[in-house]
mmCIF file of C-alpha atoms in Angstrom:
data_model
loop_
_atom_site.group_PDB
_atom_site.id
_atom_site.type_symbol
_atom_site.label_atom_id
_atom_site.label_comp_id
_atom_site.label_asym_id
_atom_site.label_seq_id
_atom_site.Cartn_x
_atom_site.Cartn_y
_atom_site.Cartn_z
ATOM 1 C CA MET A 811 -0.057 0.056 -0.038
ATOM 2 C CA ARG A 812 1.353 3.483 -0.896
ATOM 3 C CA TRP A 813 0.780 6.864 0.421
ATOM 4 C CA GLN A 814 -1.082 9.526 -1.557
ATOM 5 C CA GLY A 815 1.383 11.957 -3.192
ATOM 6 C CA GLN A 816 4.490 9.647 -3.601
ATOM 7 C CA GLU A 817 5.682 11.999 -6.331
ATOM 8 C CA LEU A 818 6.954 14.308 -3.425
ATOM 9 C CA ASN A 819 9.435 11.607 -2.528
ATOM 10 C CA ALA A 820 11.733 12.580 -5.657
ATOM 11 C CA PRO A 821 15.281 13.467 -4.623
ATOM 12 C CA SER A 822 14.878 16.999 -6.184
ATOM 13 C CA ALA A 823 12.253 17.747 -3.528
ATOM 14 C CA GLN A 824 14.840 17.522 -0.810
ATOM 15 C CA GLY A 825 16.046 21.109 -1.285
ATOM 16 C CA ASP A 826 19.149 22.655 0.088
ATOM 17 C CA ASP A 827 17.102 24.697 2.659
ATOM 18 C CA ARG A 828 16.702 21.454 4.526
ATOM 19 C CA ARG A 829 20.285 20.904 5.419
ATOM 20 C CA THR A 830 22.187 23.977 5.908
ATOM 21 C CA GLY A 831 22.090 24.115 9.618
ATOM 22 C CA GLU A 832 23.998 27.347 9.602
ATOM 23 C CA VAL A 833 21.003 27.941 10.669
ATOM 24 C CA PRO A 834 17.886 27.963 8.235
ATOM 25 C CA GLY A 835 16.799 24.743 9.972
ATOM 26 C CA SER A 836 17.591 26.189 13.344
ATOM 27 C CA MET A 837 16.029 29.512 13.795
ATOM 28 C CA PRO A 838 13.623 30.767 11.233
ATOM 29 C CA LEU A 839 11.597 27.636 11.516
ATOM 30 C CA GLU A 840 11.194 27.959 15.271
ATOM 31 C CA ALA A 841 8.475 30.387 14.721
ATOM 32 C CA ALA A 842 6.728 28.129 12.149
ATOM 33 C CA GLY A 843 3.359 26.567 12.957
ATOM 34 C CA PRO A 844 0.367 25.457 11.263
ATOM 35 C CA ALA A 845 -0.450 28.176 8.745
ATOM 36 C CA ALA A 846 -3.070 29.182 6.117
ATOM 37 C CA SER A 847 -0.735 27.931 3.417
ATOM 38 C CA ASP A 848 -0.821 24.385 4.866
ATOM 39 C CA SER A 849 -2.448 21.881 2.533
ATOM 40 C CA VAL A 850 -4.533 19.456 4.622
ATOM 41 C CA LEU A 851 -4.961 15.975 2.973
ATOM 42 C CA PRO A 852 -8.199 14.069 3.367
ATOM 43 C CA LEU A 853 -8.504 11.579 6.199
ATOM 44 C CA PRO A 854 -9.341 8.002 5.208
ATOM 45 C CA ALA A 855 -13.051 7.269 4.621
ATOM 46 C CA GLY A 856 -13.258 4.283 7.051
ATOM 47 C CA PRO A 857 -12.402 0.712 7.338
ATOM 48 C CA GLY A 858 -12.615 -1.292 4.082
ATOM 49 C CA THR A 859 -12.001 1.696 1.810
ATOM 50 C CA THR A 860 -9.334 1.923 -0.698
ATOM 51 C CA ASP A 861 -8.204 5.369 0.314
ATOM 52 C CA PRO A 862 -4.496 5.639 -0.311
ATOM 53 C CA LEU A 863 -3.995 7.266 3.117
ATOM 54 C CA ILE A 864 -3.247 4.519 5.636
ATOM 55 C CA PRO A 865 -5.359 5.006 8.733
ATOM 56 C CA LEU A 866 -2.672 5.668 11.320
ATOM 57 C CA GLN A 867 -3.912 5.071 14.946
ATOM 58 C CA GLY A 868 -5.090 8.440 16.309
ATOM 59 C CA LEU A 869 -4.522 10.137 12.938
ATOM 60 C CA VAL A 870 -5.916 13.617 13.144
ATOM 61 C CA ARG A 871 -4.809 15.083 9.793
ATOM 62 C CA SER A 872 -2.100 14.902 7.211
ATOM 63 C CA VAL A 873 -0.432 18.182 6.184
ATOM 64 C CA ARG A 874 1.807 19.544 3.547
ATOM 65 C CA THR A 875 3.407 23.071 3.760
ATOM 66 C CA PRO A 876 5.609 25.163 1.495
ATOM 67 C CA ASP A 877 8.083 25.484 4.262
ATOM 68 C CA PHE A 878 8.946 21.660 4.086
ATOM 69 C CA ALA A 879 8.912 20.818 0.364
ATOM 70 C CA GLY A 880 8.412 17.155 -0.316
ATOM 71 C CA VAL A 881 7.392 16.400 3.250
ATOM 72 C CA THR A 882 4.033 15.307 4.608
ATOM 73 C CA PHE A 883 3.139 15.514 8.234
ATOM 74 C CA HIS A 884 0.811 12.821 9.710
ATOM 75 C CA GLU A 885 -0.390 14.503 13.012
ATOM 76 C CA VAL A 886 -1.600 11.798 15.456
ATOM 77 C CA LEU A 887 -2.918 11.904 19.050
ATOM 78 C CA ALA A 888 -0.876 9.421 20.980
ATOM 79 C CA LYS A 889 -2.240 7.289 23.915
ATOM 80 C CA SER A 890 1.116 6.774 25.283
ATOM 81 C CA VAL A 891 4.721 8.113 24.599
ATOM 82 C CA LEU A 892 6.717 6.396 27.156
ATOM 83 C CA ASN A 893 8.231 3.223 25.474
ATOM 84 C CA LYS A 894 9.594 0.284 27.413
ATOM 85 C CA VAL A 895 12.736 -1.219 25.825
ATOM 86 C CA GLY A 896 12.452 -4.973 25.154
ATOM 87 C CA GLY A 897 13.744 -7.198 27.835
ATOM 88 C CA GLY A 898 16.220 -8.843 25.568
ATOM 89 C CA SER A 899 17.973 -5.602 24.571
ATOM 90 C CA ASN A 900 21.413 -4.681 25.634
ATOM 91 C CA MET A 901 20.748 -0.882 25.558
ATOM 92 C CA PRO A 902 21.885 1.136 28.652
ATOM 93 C CA PHE A 903 18.580 2.377 29.284
ATOM 94 C CA GLU A 904 14.965 0.905 29.691
ATOM 95 C CA TRP A 905 12.657 3.705 28.534
ATOM 96 C CA THR A 906 12.525 6.061 25.583
ATOM 97 C CA VAL A 907 10.345 8.931 24.247
ATOM 98 C CA ASN A 908 10.148 9.432 20.514
ATOM 99 C CA PRO A 909 7.927 12.302 19.656
ATOM 100 C CA TYR A 910 8.356 11.770 15.810
ATOM 101 C CA ARG A 911 8.487 8.768 13.428
ATOM 102 C CA GLY A 912 10.471 9.039 10.340
ATOM 103 C CA CYS A 913 13.203 11.710 9.913
ATOM 104 C CA SER A 914 13.906 14.383 7.248
ATOM 105 C CA HIS A 915 17.683 14.129 7.995
ATOM 106 C CA ALA A 916 17.564 11.454 5.289
ATOM 107 C CA CYS A 917 20.766 9.822 6.485
ATOM 108 C CA VAL A 918 21.337 6.977 4.062
ATOM 109 C CA TYR A 919 22.779 4.629 6.752
ATOM 110 C CA CYS A 920 19.951 5.268 9.447
ATOM 111 C CA PHE A 921 19.451 2.032 11.305
ATOM 112 C CA ALA A 922 15.774 3.069 12.153
ATOM 113 C CA ARG A 923 14.622 2.966 8.580
ATOM 114 C CA LYS A 924 13.017 -0.397 8.904
ATOM 115 C CA THR A 925 10.565 0.808 11.598
ATOM 116 C CA HIS A 926 8.640 2.661 8.897
ATOM 117 C CA THR A 927 7.607 -0.514 7.344
ATOM 118 C CA TYR A 928 5.690 -1.230 10.514
ATOM 119 C CA LEU A 929 3.297 1.492 9.220
ATOM 120 C CA ASP A 930 3.035 0.109 5.817
ATOM 121 C CA MET A 931 5.507 2.704 4.362
ATOM 122 C CA ASP A 932 8.774 2.093 2.733
ATOM 123 C CA SER A 933 12.196 2.412 4.563
ATOM 124 C CA GLY A 934 13.675 4.592 1.874
ATOM 125 C CA ALA A 935 11.993 7.813 0.689
ATOM 126 C CA ASP A 936 8.865 7.378 2.879
ATOM 127 C CA PHE A 937 11.092 7.377 5.973
ATOM 128 C CA ASP A 938 12.604 10.707 4.814
ATOM 129 C CA SER A 939 9.433 12.414 3.877
ATOM 130 C CA GLN A 940 6.275 10.820 5.439
ATOM 131 C CA LEU A 941 6.685 12.019 9.167
ATOM 132 C CA VAL A 942 4.373 10.889 11.896
ATOM 133 C CA VAL A 943 4.001 13.660 14.557
ATOM 134 C CA LYS A 944 2.745 12.926 18.158
ATOM 135 C CA VAL A 945 1.058 16.358 18.635
ATOM 136 C CA ASN A 946 0.090 15.731 22.143
ATOM 137 C CA ALA A 947 3.332 14.070 23.202
ATOM 138 C CA ALA A 948 4.107 16.486 26.204
ATOM 139 C CA GLU A 949 0.673 16.324 27.716
ATOM 140 C CA VAL A 950 0.608 12.582 27.592
ATOM 141 C CA LEU A 951 4.048 12.227 28.931
ATOM 142 C CA ARG A 952 3.346 14.487 31.854
ATOM 143 C CA ARG A 953 0.331 12.231 32.763
ATOM 144 C CA GLU A 954 2.376 9.041 32.491
ATOM 145 C CA LEU A 955 5.139 10.585 34.653
ATOM 146 C CA ALA A 956 2.730 11.264 37.429
ATOM 147 C CA ARG A 957 1.556 7.807 37.979
ATOM 148 C CA PRO A 958 2.596 6.287 41.269
ATOM 149 C CA SER A 959 3.950 3.310 39.566
ATOM 150 C CA TRP A 960 6.495 5.437 37.657
ATOM 151 C CA GLN A 961 9.983 4.699 39.180
ATOM 152 C CA HIS A 962 12.002 7.553 37.576
ATOM 153 C CA HIS A 963 13.924 5.375 35.292
ATOM 154 C CA HIS A 964 16.274 7.106 32.787
ATOM 155 C CA VAL A 965 14.407 8.265 29.711
ATOM 156 C CA ALA A 966 16.424 8.309 26.431
ATOM 157 C CA MET A 967 15.546 10.515 23.378
ATOM 158 C CA GLY A 968 16.948 10.310 19.983
ATOM 159 C CA THR A 969 17.433 6.594 19.928
ATOM 160 C CA ASN A 970 15.196 5.961 17.092
ATOM 161 C CA THR A 971 14.426 9.151 15.213
ATOM 162 C CA ASP A 972 15.781 12.594 15.834
ATOM 163 C CA PRO A 973 13.810 14.738 18.292
ATOM 164 C CA TYR A 974 15.449 17.903 16.825
ATOM 165 C CA GLN A 975 14.923 17.257 13.172
ATOM 166 C CA ARG A 976 13.472 20.284 11.332
ATOM 167 C CA ALA A 977 9.894 19.237 12.221
ATOM 168 C CA GLU A 978 10.663 20.346 15.772
ATOM 169 C CA GLY A 979 10.816 23.952 14.510
ATOM 170 C CA ARG A 980 7.271 23.655 13.431
ATOM 171 C CA TYR A 981 5.762 21.735 16.243
ATOM 172 C CA LYS A 982 7.816 22.722 19.376
ATOM 173 C CA LEU A 983 7.296 19.371 21.102
ATOM 174 C CA MET A 984 10.692 19.229 22.976
ATOM 175 C CA PRO A 985 10.243 22.100 25.513
ATOM 176 C CA GLY A 986 7.144 20.563 26.946
ATOM 177 C CA ILE A 987 8.746 17.208 26.966
ATOM 178 C CA ILE A 988 11.887 18.473 28.801
ATOM 179 C CA ARG A 989 9.807 20.226 31.356
ATOM 180 C CA ALA A 990 7.639 17.246 32.115
ATOM 181 C CA LEU A 991 10.788 15.061 32.629
ATOM 182 C CA ALA A 992 12.565 17.660 34.718
ATOM 183 C CA ASP A 993 9.444 18.574 36.833
ATOM 184 C CA SER A 994 8.936 14.824 37.683
ATOM 185 C CA GLY A 995 12.595 14.385 38.632
ATOM 186 C CA THR A 996 13.038 11.867 35.847
ATOM 187 C CA PRO A 997 16.691 11.681 34.518
ATOM 188 C CA PHE A 998 16.849 11.826 30.631
ATOM 189 C CA SER A 999 19.298 12.121 27.800
ATOM 190 C CA ILE A 1000 19.039 13.471 24.295
ATOM 191 C CA LEU A 1001 21.066 12.340 21.257
ATOM 192 C CA THR A 1002 20.504 14.547 18.048
ATOM 193 C CA LYS A 1003 22.028 15.922 14.908
ATOM 194 C CA GLY A 1004 19.799 18.912 15.097
ATOM 195 C CA THR A 1005 20.955 22.280 15.603
ATOM 196 C CA LEU A 1006 17.460 23.336 16.813
ATOM 197 C CA LEU A 1007 18.542 21.981 20.157
ATOM 198 C CA ALA A 1008 20.343 25.455 20.676
ATOM 199 C CA ARG A 1009 16.952 26.956 21.101
ATOM 200 C CA ASP A 1010 16.332 24.810 24.267
ATOM 201 C CA ILE A 1011 19.865 25.314 26.139
ATOM 202 C CA PRO A 1012 18.456 27.652 28.727
ATOM 203 C CA LEU A 1013 15.683 25.082 29.363
ATOM 204 C CA LEU A 1014 18.268 22.333 29.639
ATOM 205 C CA LYS A 1015 20.335 24.277 31.970
ATOM 206 C CA GLU A 1016 17.224 24.697 34.241
ATOM 207 C CA ALA A 1017 16.371 21.048 33.789
ATOM 208 C CA SER A 1018 20.015 20.069 34.935
ATOM 209 C CA ALA A 1019 19.394 21.808 38.235
ATOM 210 C CA GLN A 1020 16.316 19.371 38.810
ATOM 211 C CA THR A 1021 17.500 16.064 37.489
ATOM 212 C CA GLU A 1022 20.395 14.439 35.791
ATOM 213 C CA ILE A 1023 20.592 14.956 32.079
ATOM 214 C CA GLY A 1024 23.056 13.719 29.330
ATOM 215 C CA MET A 1025 23.673 15.532 25.999
ATOM 216 C CA GLY A 1026 24.939 13.740 22.875
ATOM 217 C CA ILE A 1027 25.613 15.087 19.462
ATOM 218 C CA SER A 1028 25.688 12.596 16.507
ATOM 219 C CA LEU A 1029 28.683 13.556 14.251
ATOM 220 C CA ALA A 1030 30.873 11.099 12.373
ATOM 221 C CA LEU A 1031 31.334 12.877 8.975
ATOM 222 C CA VAL A 1032 33.298 16.120 8.985
ATOM 223 C CA ASP A 1033 33.781 16.299 5.147
ATOM 224 C CA PRO A 1034 31.057 18.634 4.265
ATOM 225 C CA GLU A 1035 30.836 17.277 0.592
ATOM 226 C CA LEU A 1036 30.379 13.656 1.857
ATOM 227 C CA ALA A 1037 28.044 14.703 4.546
ATOM 228 C CA LYS A 1038 25.862 16.421 1.945
ATOM 229 C CA ARG A 1039 25.654 13.203 -0.034
ATOM 230 C CA ALA A 1040 25.162 10.820 2.831
ATOM 231 C CA GLU A 1041 23.153 12.996 5.452
ATOM 232 C CA PRO A 1042 21.355 15.372 2.846
ATOM 233 C CA GLY A 1043 18.892 16.876 5.509
ATOM 234 C CA THR A 1044 21.185 17.316 8.435
ATOM 235 C CA PRO A 1045 22.839 20.561 9.644
ATOM 236 C CA THR A 1046 26.368 20.672 8.407
ATOM 237 C CA PRO A 1047 29.311 19.274 10.350
ATOM 238 C CA ARG A 1048 30.429 22.782 11.122
ATOM 239 C CA ALA A 1049 27.119 23.741 12.506
ATOM 240 C CA ARG A 1050 27.062 20.672 14.758
ATOM 241 C CA LEU A 1051 30.692 21.400 15.989
ATOM 242 C CA GLU A 1052 29.527 24.949 16.896
ATOM 243 C CA LEU A 1053 26.674 23.367 18.755
ATOM 244 C CA ILE A 1054 28.852 21.176 20.827
ATOM 245 C CA SER A 1055 30.864 24.279 21.782
ATOM 246 C CA ARG A 1056 27.548 26.359 22.642
ATOM 247 C CA LEU A 1057 26.561 23.335 25.009
ATOM 248 C CA ARG A 1058 29.985 23.375 26.764
ATOM 249 C CA ASP A 1059 29.932 27.069 27.061
ATOM 250 C CA ALA A 1060 26.668 26.794 28.753
ATOM 251 C CA GLY A 1061 28.198 24.465 31.300
ATOM 252 C CA LEU A 1062 26.551 21.326 29.959
ATOM 253 C CA PRO A 1063 28.611 18.067 29.242
ATOM 254 C CA CYS A 1064 28.270 16.983 25.603
ATOM 255 C CA SER A 1065 29.428 13.640 24.354
ATOM 256 C CA VAL A 1066 29.664 12.631 20.802
ATOM 257 C CA MET A 1067 28.374 9.435 18.932
ATOM 258 C CA ALA A 1068 30.913 9.386 16.002
ATOM 259 C CA MET A 1069 28.857 6.650 14.151
ATOM 260 C CA PRO A 1070 29.030 5.153 11.735
ATOM 261 C CA ILE A 1071 32.518 5.089 10.495
ATOM 262 C CA LEU A 1072 32.156 4.238 6.763
ATOM 263 C CA PRO A 1073 34.627 1.741 5.257
ATOM 264 C CA TRP A 1074 36.717 3.169 2.620
ATOM 265 C CA LEU A 1075 35.103 6.608 3.032
ATOM 266 C CA THR A 1076 35.821 7.838 6.570
ATOM 267 C CA ASP A 1077 38.028 5.082 8.142
ATOM 268 C CA GLY A 1078 41.514 6.312 6.824
ATOM 269 C CA ASP A 1079 43.967 8.030 9.057
ATOM 270 C CA GLU A 1080 43.489 11.328 7.497
ATOM 271 C CA SER A 1081 39.763 11.198 8.041
ATOM 272 C CA LEU A 1082 39.881 9.892 11.520
ATOM 273 C CA ASP A 1083 42.552 12.540 12.548
ATOM 274 C CA ALA A 1084 40.270 15.260 11.134
ATOM 275 C CA LEU A 1085 37.297 13.902 12.982
ATOM 276 C CA PHE A 1086 38.800 13.491 16.371
ATOM 277 C CA SER A 1087 40.803 16.725 16.207
ATOM 278 C CA ALA A 1088 37.566 18.664 15.258
ATOM 279 C CA LEU A 1089 35.723 17.031 18.092
ATOM 280 C CA ALA A 1090 38.412 17.962 20.623
ATOM 281 C CA ALA A 1091 38.555 21.542 19.515
ATOM 282 C CA ALA A 1092 34.803 21.740 19.969
ATOM 283 C CA GLY A 1093 35.054 20.608 23.560
ATOM 284 C CA ALA A 1094 33.309 17.215 23.380
ATOM 285 C CA THR A 1095 33.621 15.533 26.660
ATOM 286 C CA GLY A 1096 33.496 12.041 25.354
ATOM 287 C CA VAL A 1097 33.337 10.017 22.105
ATOM 288 C CA THR A 1098 32.114 6.673 21.079
ATOM 289 C CA ALA A 1099 33.054 5.491 17.585
ATOM 290 C CA GLY A 1100 32.302 2.340 15.594
ATOM 291 C CA ALA A 1101 31.799 0.790 12.137
ATOM 292 C CA LEU A 1102 28.729 1.078 9.944
ATOM 293 C CA HIS A 1103 25.966 -1.450 10.540
ATOM 294 C CA LEU A 1104 23.909 -2.682 7.629
ATOM 295 C CA ARG A 1105 20.546 -3.816 9.029
ATOM 296 C CA PRO A 1106 17.611 -4.657 6.888
ATOM 297 C CA GLY A 1107 15.927 -1.502 5.578
ATOM 298 C CA ALA A 1108 19.060 0.640 6.013
ATOM 299 C CA ARG A 1109 21.146 -1.854 4.101
ATOM 300 C CA GLU A 1110 19.061 -1.657 0.892
ATOM 301 C CA TRP A 1111 19.065 2.145 0.928
ATOM 302 C CA TYR A 1112 22.836 2.559 1.759
ATOM 303 C CA LEU A 1113 23.915 0.047 -0.985
ATOM 304 C CA GLN A 1114 21.808 2.141 -3.439
ATOM 305 C CA PHE A 1115 23.770 5.121 -2.285
ATOM 306 C CA LEU A 1116 27.033 3.359 -2.793
ATOM 307 C CA ALA A 1117 25.994 2.230 -6.308
ATOM 308 C CA ARG A 1118 24.900 5.752 -7.256
ATOM 309 C CA HIS A 1119 27.972 7.676 -5.802
ATOM 310 C CA TYR A 1120 30.785 5.139 -5.188
ATOM 311 C CA PRO A 1121 30.204 2.231 -7.576
ATOM 312 C CA GLU A 1122 33.726 1.119 -7.213
ATOM 313 C CA LEU A 1123 33.162 0.268 -3.526
ATOM 314 C CA SER A 1124 30.042 -1.923 -4.157
ATOM 315 C CA GLY A 1125 32.120 -5.148 -4.505
ATOM 316 C CA LYS A 1126 34.305 -4.311 -1.458
ATOM 317 C CA TYR A 1127 31.223 -3.901 0.727
ATOM 318 C CA ALA A 1128 29.894 -7.296 -0.527
ATOM 319 C CA GLY A 1129 33.096 -8.935 0.684
ATOM 320 C CA LEU A 1130 33.283 -7.044 3.989
ATOM 321 C CA TYR A 1131 29.621 -7.522 5.039
ATOM 322 C CA GLY A 1132 28.600 -10.463 2.998
ATOM 323 C CA LYS A 1133 24.920 -10.806 3.751
ATOM 324 C CA GLY A 1134 25.170 -9.873 7.466
ATOM 325 C CA THR A 1135 24.750 -6.745 9.526
ATOM 326 C CA TYR A 1136 28.191 -6.255 10.688
ATOM 327 C CA ALA A 1137 31.575 -5.876 9.118
ATOM 328 C CA SER A 1138 34.050 -8.843 9.378
ATOM 329 C CA LYS A 1139 35.628 -9.296 12.862
ATOM 330 C CA GLU A 1140 39.005 -8.463 11.266
ATOM 331 C CA TYR A 1141 37.829 -5.183 10.067
ATOM 332 C CA ARG A 1142 36.200 -4.283 13.485
ATOM 333 C CA ASP A 1143 39.518 -5.347 15.233
ATOM 334 C CA TRP A 1144 41.488 -3.111 13.062
ATOM 335 C CA LEU A 1145 39.140 -0.157 13.155
ATOM 336 C CA ALA A 1146 38.894 -0.257 16.995
ATOM 337 C CA GLY A 1147 42.717 -0.036 17.117
ATOM 338 C CA ARG A 1148 42.679 3.025 14.937
ATOM 339 C CA ILE A 1149 39.956 4.564 17.007
ATOM 340 C CA ARG A 1150 41.780 3.973 20.235
ATOM 341 C CA PHE A 1151 44.979 5.609 18.816
ATOM 342 C CA PHE A 1152 43.050 8.769 17.712
ATOM 343 C CA LYS A 1153 41.081 8.983 21.018
ATOM 344 C CA ALA A 1154 44.427 8.836 23.002
ATOM 345 C CA LYS A 1155 46.030 11.295 20.560
ATOM 346 C CA TYR A 1156 43.302 13.821 21.297
ATOM 347 C CA GLY A 1157 42.733 13.282 25.019
ATOM 348 C CA PHE A 1158 39.477 11.192 25.009
ATOM 349 C CA THR A 1159 39.927 8.875 27.707
ATOM 350 C CA GLY A 1160 36.295 7.150 27.568
ATOM 351 C CA GLY A 1161 33.410 6.719 25.431
ATOM 352 C CA ALA A 1162 30.190 8.859 25.094
ATOM 353 C CA ARG A 1163 28.906 8.562 28.683
ATOM 354 C CA PHE A 1164 25.568 10.457 28.454
ATOM 355 C CA LEU A 1165 23.702 7.101 28.521
ATOM 356 C CA ARG A 1166 25.937 5.109 30.935
ATOM 357 C CA PRO A 1167 27.699 5.565 34.263
ATOM 358 C CA THR A 1168 31.171 7.039 34.243
ATOM 359 C CA GLY A 1169 33.907 4.533 33.580
ATOM 360 C CA GLU A 1170 31.684 2.028 31.941
ATOM 361 C CA THR A 1171 33.237 0.890 28.584
ATOM 362 C CA ALA A 1172 31.256 1.262 25.401
ATOM 363 C CA PRO A 1173 30.624 -1.887 23.349
ATOM 364 C CA GLY A 1174 33.613 -2.226 20.891
ATOM 365 C CA GLU A 1175 35.758 0.254 22.412
ATOM 366 C CA GLY A 1176 38.695 -0.902 24.413
ATOM 367 C CA ARG A 1177 37.729 -4.541 23.681
ATOM 368 C CA PRO A 1178 38.823 -5.289 20.136
ATOM 369 C CA ASP A 1179 37.251 -8.783 20.126
ATOM 370 C CA ALA A 1180 33.801 -7.349 20.895
ATOM 371 C CA ALA A 1181 31.097 -7.495 18.231
ATOM 372 C CA PRO A 1182 28.043 -5.376 18.525
ATOM 373 C CA ALA A 1183 25.266 -7.144 20.164
ATOM 374 C CA ALA A 1184 21.815 -7.363 18.521
ATOM 375 C CA GLY A 1185 19.696 -4.315 19.424
ATOM 376 C CA GLN A 1186 22.645 -2.010 19.761
ATOM 377 C CA GLU A 1187 22.457 -0.451 16.456
ATOM 378 C CA ALA A 1188 20.770 2.691 17.879
ATOM 379 C CA LEU A 1189 23.688 3.983 19.803
ATOM 380 C CA PHE A 1190 26.842 1.911 19.184
#
């Protein structure tokens, strides 16, 4: 089943305005909200119809707006926003909040792409352009946190799709979510590529006085041209480095998830040196880095990207990954050694600690024989 208006998924609809991060995505859109120029799409007529709009649970309306060319927002009323992580997971947290599904950052390697197939949408262009927005996320979360049964577990955000993607400039969900968590004394962490986070630095400083918070920036590509091809909807690497510095200047810790390292594209000594030196100069308080994972959904989309831009690497990736998710153990061992070298060179003594206690070793770092465990693709 397909969504109405699939022609909007053409690459030409991405538009440079989606990715500059120097701050068109960061500040002008903060004032954006539902406007008269919005194009509201019809809701499904009911069960058994052939309407091409899939009846998402709680769907209120589907909207297109000129400010987000090629993107459709599907606004839903969520019944719950606190998500319990499955018992078999090796994640260093038990609970998550994801106010959005799908992500206009359009990273070709994004592990979360397959989750869009659960909505009868594809993991490629639909993931980038058909965005589900839980418009009542803050109100529902506040009610859930007020329950006597809530044990104030750590809540992680940004582990599935980015809470500070450009849609946040329109919907402004994160301030209410941050306030609900802080007011309840619930510790939380945020992982993002989005420079819109700068808007909420004063609020985050206030929250840090009420509860334990962790901040993480996702940044593995510092070559702006490669980033433009592989992460076409994200703020530029320079913009994210400046965000790290702004967080540090505000007195907030800021770790970095330098993932994924892309075989034959960003794993050379020159690339790794540029990455770790830039992170050190920006003031990052810790770094976790590791090789690209090719999970179903992301795998197909990433290999199409390779065939389009780096066809000479397609055969090499086939040899390195075979039909599996992870690169060969030999490659992971080698890369772990290079990462340790450059971390030591630039004074990074540990991993990104915003989701784990100080001193705990990140999977794959400091243990060259470690293979990433199933379920760790969101963070490591």
